[in-house]
Amino acid sequence: MSLIGCTPFGSLRVDNALSRPRVVLAVSTTAADAWEALGAAGVPGAPATDDEGSFRGTVQFEDVAKVAVTRPQAPVGPISRGVTGVDPLS
């Protein structure tokens, strides 16, 4: 079954369905640097990776902004959402 104008998923290449993130942050990136990078790229968040490049979570601009005001040198790793399952703002 096919919908008019839609490509069946079996013939859809991953690189046509997904795009590379405009910003990728290391978990060691400071909140201040992350705030600047996310703001400059105009994105609401970015993936955070460890030293090996493995996905560790997602860093949200809103969370970074809150931390950057009081702790600009804090790394974004602890405030990333996703992999750790920890509430980043507690």
JSON list of C-alpha atoms in Angstrom, two decimals:
[
{"chain": "A", "resi": 1, "resn": "MET", "atom": "CA", "xyz": [0.00, 0.00, 0.00]},
{"chain": "A", "resi": 2, "resn": "SER", "atom": "CA", "xyz": [1.27, 3.43, -0.88]},
{"chain": "A", "resi": 3, "resn": "LEU", "atom": "CA", "xyz": [-0.04, 6.89, -0.26]},
{"chain": "A", "resi": 4, "resn": "ILE", "atom": "CA", "xyz": [0.05, 9.29, -3.16]},
{"chain": "A", "resi": 5, "resn": "GLY", "atom": "CA", "xyz": [3.22, 11.35, -2.99]},
{"chain": "A", "resi": 6, "resn": "CYS", "atom": "CA", "xyz": [4.74, 9.31, -0.15]},
{"chain": "A", "resi": 7, "resn": "THR", "atom": "CA", "xyz": [7.87, 7.20, -0.41]},
{"chain": "A", "resi": 8, "resn": "PRO", "atom": "CA", "xyz": [7.55, 3.67, 1.03]},
{"chain": "A", "resi": 9, "resn": "PHE", "atom": "CA", "xyz": [9.89, 3.35, 4.03]},
{"chain": "A", "resi": 10, "resn": "GLY", "atom": "CA", "xyz": [11.70, 0.41, 2.43]},
{"chain": "A", "resi": 11, "resn": "SER", "atom": "CA", "xyz": [13.06, 2.67, -0.28]},
{"chain": "A", "resi": 12, "resn": "LEU", "atom": "CA", "xyz": [13.87, 5.65, 1.96]},
{"chain": "A", "resi": 13, "resn": "ARG", "atom": "CA", "xyz": [17.57, 6.12, 2.67]},
{"chain": "A", "resi": 14, "resn": "VAL", "atom": "CA", "xyz": [18.54, 7.13, 6.20]},
{"chain": "A", "resi": 15, "resn": "ASP", "atom": "CA", "xyz": [20.57, 10.09, 4.98]},
{"chain": "A", "resi": 16, "resn": "ASN", "atom": "CA", "xyz": [17.44, 11.41, 3.25]},
{"chain": "A", "resi": 17, "resn": "ALA", "atom": "CA", "xyz": [15.30, 11.03, 6.36]},
{"chain": "A", "resi": 18, "resn": "LEU", "atom": "CA", "xyz": [17.71, 12.35, 8.97]},
{"chain": "A", "resi": 19, "resn": "SER", "atom": "CA", "xyz": [19.97, 15.33, 9.07]},
{"chain": "A", "resi": 20, "resn": "ARG", "atom": "CA", "xyz": [23.15, 15.91, 11.01]},
{"chain": "A", "resi": 21, "resn": "PRO", "atom": "CA", "xyz": [22.74, 18.04, 14.13]},
{"chain": "A", "resi": 22, "resn": "ARG", "atom": "CA", "xyz": [23.94, 21.61, 13.71]},
{"chain": "A", "resi": 23, "resn": "VAL", "atom": "CA", "xyz": [25.55, 21.47, 17.16]},
{"chain": "A", "resi": 24, "resn": "VAL", "atom": "CA", "xyz": [27.03, 18.52, 19.07]},
{"chain": "A", "resi": 25, "resn": "LEU", "atom": "CA", "xyz": [28.31, 19.21, 22.57]},
{"chain": "A", "resi": 26, "resn": "ALA", "atom": "CA", "xyz": [30.85, 17.25, 24.57]},
{"chain": "A", "resi": 27, "resn": "VAL", "atom": "CA", "xyz": [29.68, 16.50, 28.11]},
{"chain": "A", "resi": 28, "resn": "SER", "atom": "CA", "xyz": [32.68, 18.53, 29.30]},
{"chain": "A", "resi": 29, "resn": "THR", "atom": "CA", "xyz": [31.49, 21.69, 27.48]},
{"chain": "A", "resi": 30, "resn": "THR", "atom": "CA", "xyz": [30.79, 24.51, 29.94]},
{"chain": "A", "resi": 31, "resn": "ALA", "atom": "CA", "xyz": [27.26, 25.82, 30.36]},
{"chain": "A", "resi": 32, "resn": "ALA", "atom": "CA", "xyz": [28.41, 29.23, 29.12]},
{"chain": "A", "resi": 33, "resn": "ASP", "atom": "CA", "xyz": [29.96, 27.77, 25.96]},
{"chain": "A", "resi": 34, "resn": "ALA", "atom": "CA", "xyz": [26.91, 25.55, 25.35]},
{"chain": "A", "resi": 35, "resn": "TRP", "atom": "CA", "xyz": [24.56, 28.54, 25.78]},
{"chain": "A", "resi": 36, "resn": "GLU", "atom": "CA", "xyz": [26.59, 30.50, 23.23]},
{"chain": "A", "resi": 37, "resn": "ALA", "atom": "CA", "xyz": [26.77, 27.60, 20.73]},
{"chain": "A", "resi": 38, "resn": "LEU", "atom": "CA", "xyz": [23.04, 26.77, 20.95]},
{"chain": "A", "resi": 39, "resn": "GLY", "atom": "CA", "xyz": [22.07, 30.42, 20.69]},
{"chain": "A", "resi": 40, "resn": "ALA", "atom": "CA", "xyz": [24.35, 31.06, 17.71]},
{"chain": "A", "resi": 41, "resn": "ALA", "atom": "CA", "xyz": [22.95, 28.02, 15.89]},
{"chain": "A", "resi": 42, "resn": "GLY", "atom": "CA", "xyz": [19.38, 28.96, 16.79]},
{"chain": "A", "resi": 43, "resn": "VAL", "atom": "CA", "xyz": [18.54, 25.45, 18.02]},
{"chain": "A", "resi": 44, "resn": "PRO", "atom": "CA", "xyz": [16.58, 24.45, 21.14]},
{"chain": "A", "resi": 45, "resn": "GLY", "atom": "CA", "xyz": [18.98, 21.67, 22.07]},
{"chain": "A", "resi": 46, "resn": "ALA", "atom": "CA", "xyz": [21.79, 19.39, 20.98]},
{"chain": "A", "resi": 47, "resn": "PRO", "atom": "CA", "xyz": [23.11, 15.90, 21.57]},
{"chain": "A", "resi": 48, "resn": "ALA", "atom": "CA", "xyz": [25.83, 15.52, 24.20]},
{"chain": "A", "resi": 49, "resn": "THR", "atom": "CA", "xyz": [28.63, 13.04, 23.62]},
{"chain": "A", "resi": 50, "resn": "ASP", "atom": "CA", "xyz": [31.35, 11.55, 25.80]},
{"chain": "A", "resi": 51, "resn": "ASP", "atom": "CA", "xyz": [35.08, 11.49, 25.00]},
{"chain": "A", "resi": 52, "resn": "GLU", "atom": "CA", "xyz": [34.58, 8.51, 22.67]},
{"chain": "A", "resi": 53, "resn": "GLY", "atom": "CA", "xyz": [31.79, 10.26, 20.75]},
{"chain": "A", "resi": 54, "resn": "SER", "atom": "CA", "xyz": [29.01, 8.10, 22.22]},
{"chain": "A", "resi": 55, "resn": "PHE", "atom": "CA", "xyz": [25.63, 9.73, 22.79]},
{"chain": "A", "resi": 56, "resn": "ARG", "atom": "CA", "xyz": [25.12, 10.56, 26.48]},
{"chain": "A", "resi": 57, "resn": "GLY", "atom": "CA", "xyz": [21.94, 12.65, 26.37]},
{"chain": "A", "resi": 58, "resn": "THR", "atom": "CA", "xyz": [20.38, 15.81, 25.06]},
{"chain": "A", "resi": 59, "resn": "VAL", "atom": "CA", "xyz": [21.25, 19.28, 26.29]},
{"chain": "A", "resi": 60, "resn": "GLN", "atom": "CA", "xyz": [18.32, 21.71, 26.17]},
{"chain": "A", "resi": 61, "resn": "PHE", "atom": "CA", "xyz": [18.87, 25.46, 25.70]},
{"chain": "A", "resi": 62, "resn": "GLU", "atom": "CA", "xyz": [16.36, 26.19, 28.49]},
{"chain": "A", "resi": 63, "resn": "ASP", "atom": "CA", "xyz": [18.32, 24.06, 30.99]},
{"chain": "A", "resi": 64, "resn": "VAL", "atom": "CA", "xyz": [21.67, 25.48, 29.90]},
{"chain": "A", "resi": 65, "resn": "ALA", "atom": "CA", "xyz": [20.40, 29.05, 30.26]},
{"chain": "A", "resi": 66, "resn": "LYS", "atom": "CA", "xyz": [19.33, 28.41, 33.86]},
{"chain": "A", "resi": 67, "resn": "VAL", "atom": "CA", "xyz": [22.71, 26.93, 34.79]},
{"chain": "A", "resi": 68, "resn": "ALA", "atom": "CA", "xyz": [24.82, 29.41, 32.79]},
{"chain": "A", "resi": 69, "resn": "VAL", "atom": "CA", "xyz": [23.51, 32.31, 34.88]},
{"chain": "A", "resi": 70, "resn": "THR", "atom": "CA", "xyz": [24.68, 30.91, 38.22]},
{"chain": "A", "resi": 71, "resn": "ARG", "atom": "CA", "xyz": [27.38, 28.38, 37.25]},
{"chain": "A", "resi": 72, "resn": "PRO", "atom": "CA", "xyz": [28.79, 29.31, 33.81]},
{"chain": "A", "resi": 73, "resn": "GLN", "atom": "CA", "xyz": [31.78, 26.96, 34.15]},
{"chain": "A", "resi": 74, "resn": "ALA", "atom": "CA", "xyz": [29.66, 23.92, 35.07]},
{"chain": "A", "resi": 75, "resn": "PRO", "atom": "CA", "xyz": [29.94, 21.09, 32.51]},
{"chain": "A", "resi": 76, "resn": "VAL", "atom": "CA", "xyz": [26.79, 20.22, 30.57]},
{"chain": "A", "resi": 77, "resn": "GLY", "atom": "CA", "xyz": [27.12, 16.48, 31.22]},
{"chain": "A", "resi": 78, "resn": "PRO", "atom": "CA", "xyz": [25.16, 16.56, 34.49]},
{"chain": "A", "resi": 79, "resn": "ILE", "atom": "CA", "xyz": [22.38, 18.68, 32.96]},
{"chain": "A", "resi": 80, "resn": "SER", "atom": "CA", "xyz": [21.93, 16.52, 29.85]},
{"chain": "A", "resi": 81, "resn": "ARG", "atom": "CA", "xyz": [18.67, 14.61, 29.57]},
{"chain": "A", "resi": 82, "resn": "GLY", "atom": "CA", "xyz": [18.24, 11.11, 28.33]},
{"chain": "A", "resi": 83, "resn": "VAL", "atom": "CA", "xyz": [20.82, 8.48, 28.99]},
{"chain": "A", "resi": 84, "resn": "THR", "atom": "CA", "xyz": [21.43, 9.09, 32.69]},
{"chain": "A", "resi": 85, "resn": "GLY", "atom": "CA", "xyz": [17.77, 9.21, 33.71]},
{"chain": "A", "resi": 86, "resn": "VAL", "atom": "CA", "xyz": [18.61, 11.86, 36.31]},
{"chain": "A", "resi": 87, "resn": "ASP", "atom": "CA", "xyz": [16.56, 15.03, 36.65]},
{"chain": "A", "resi": 88, "resn": "PRO", "atom": "CA", "xyz": [19.11, 17.58, 35.41]},
{"chain": "A", "resi": 89, "resn": "LEU", "atom": "CA", "xyz": [17.78, 20.45, 37.46]},
{"chain": "A", "resi": 90, "resn": "SER", "atom": "CA", "xyz": [17.42, 18.78, 40.87]}
]
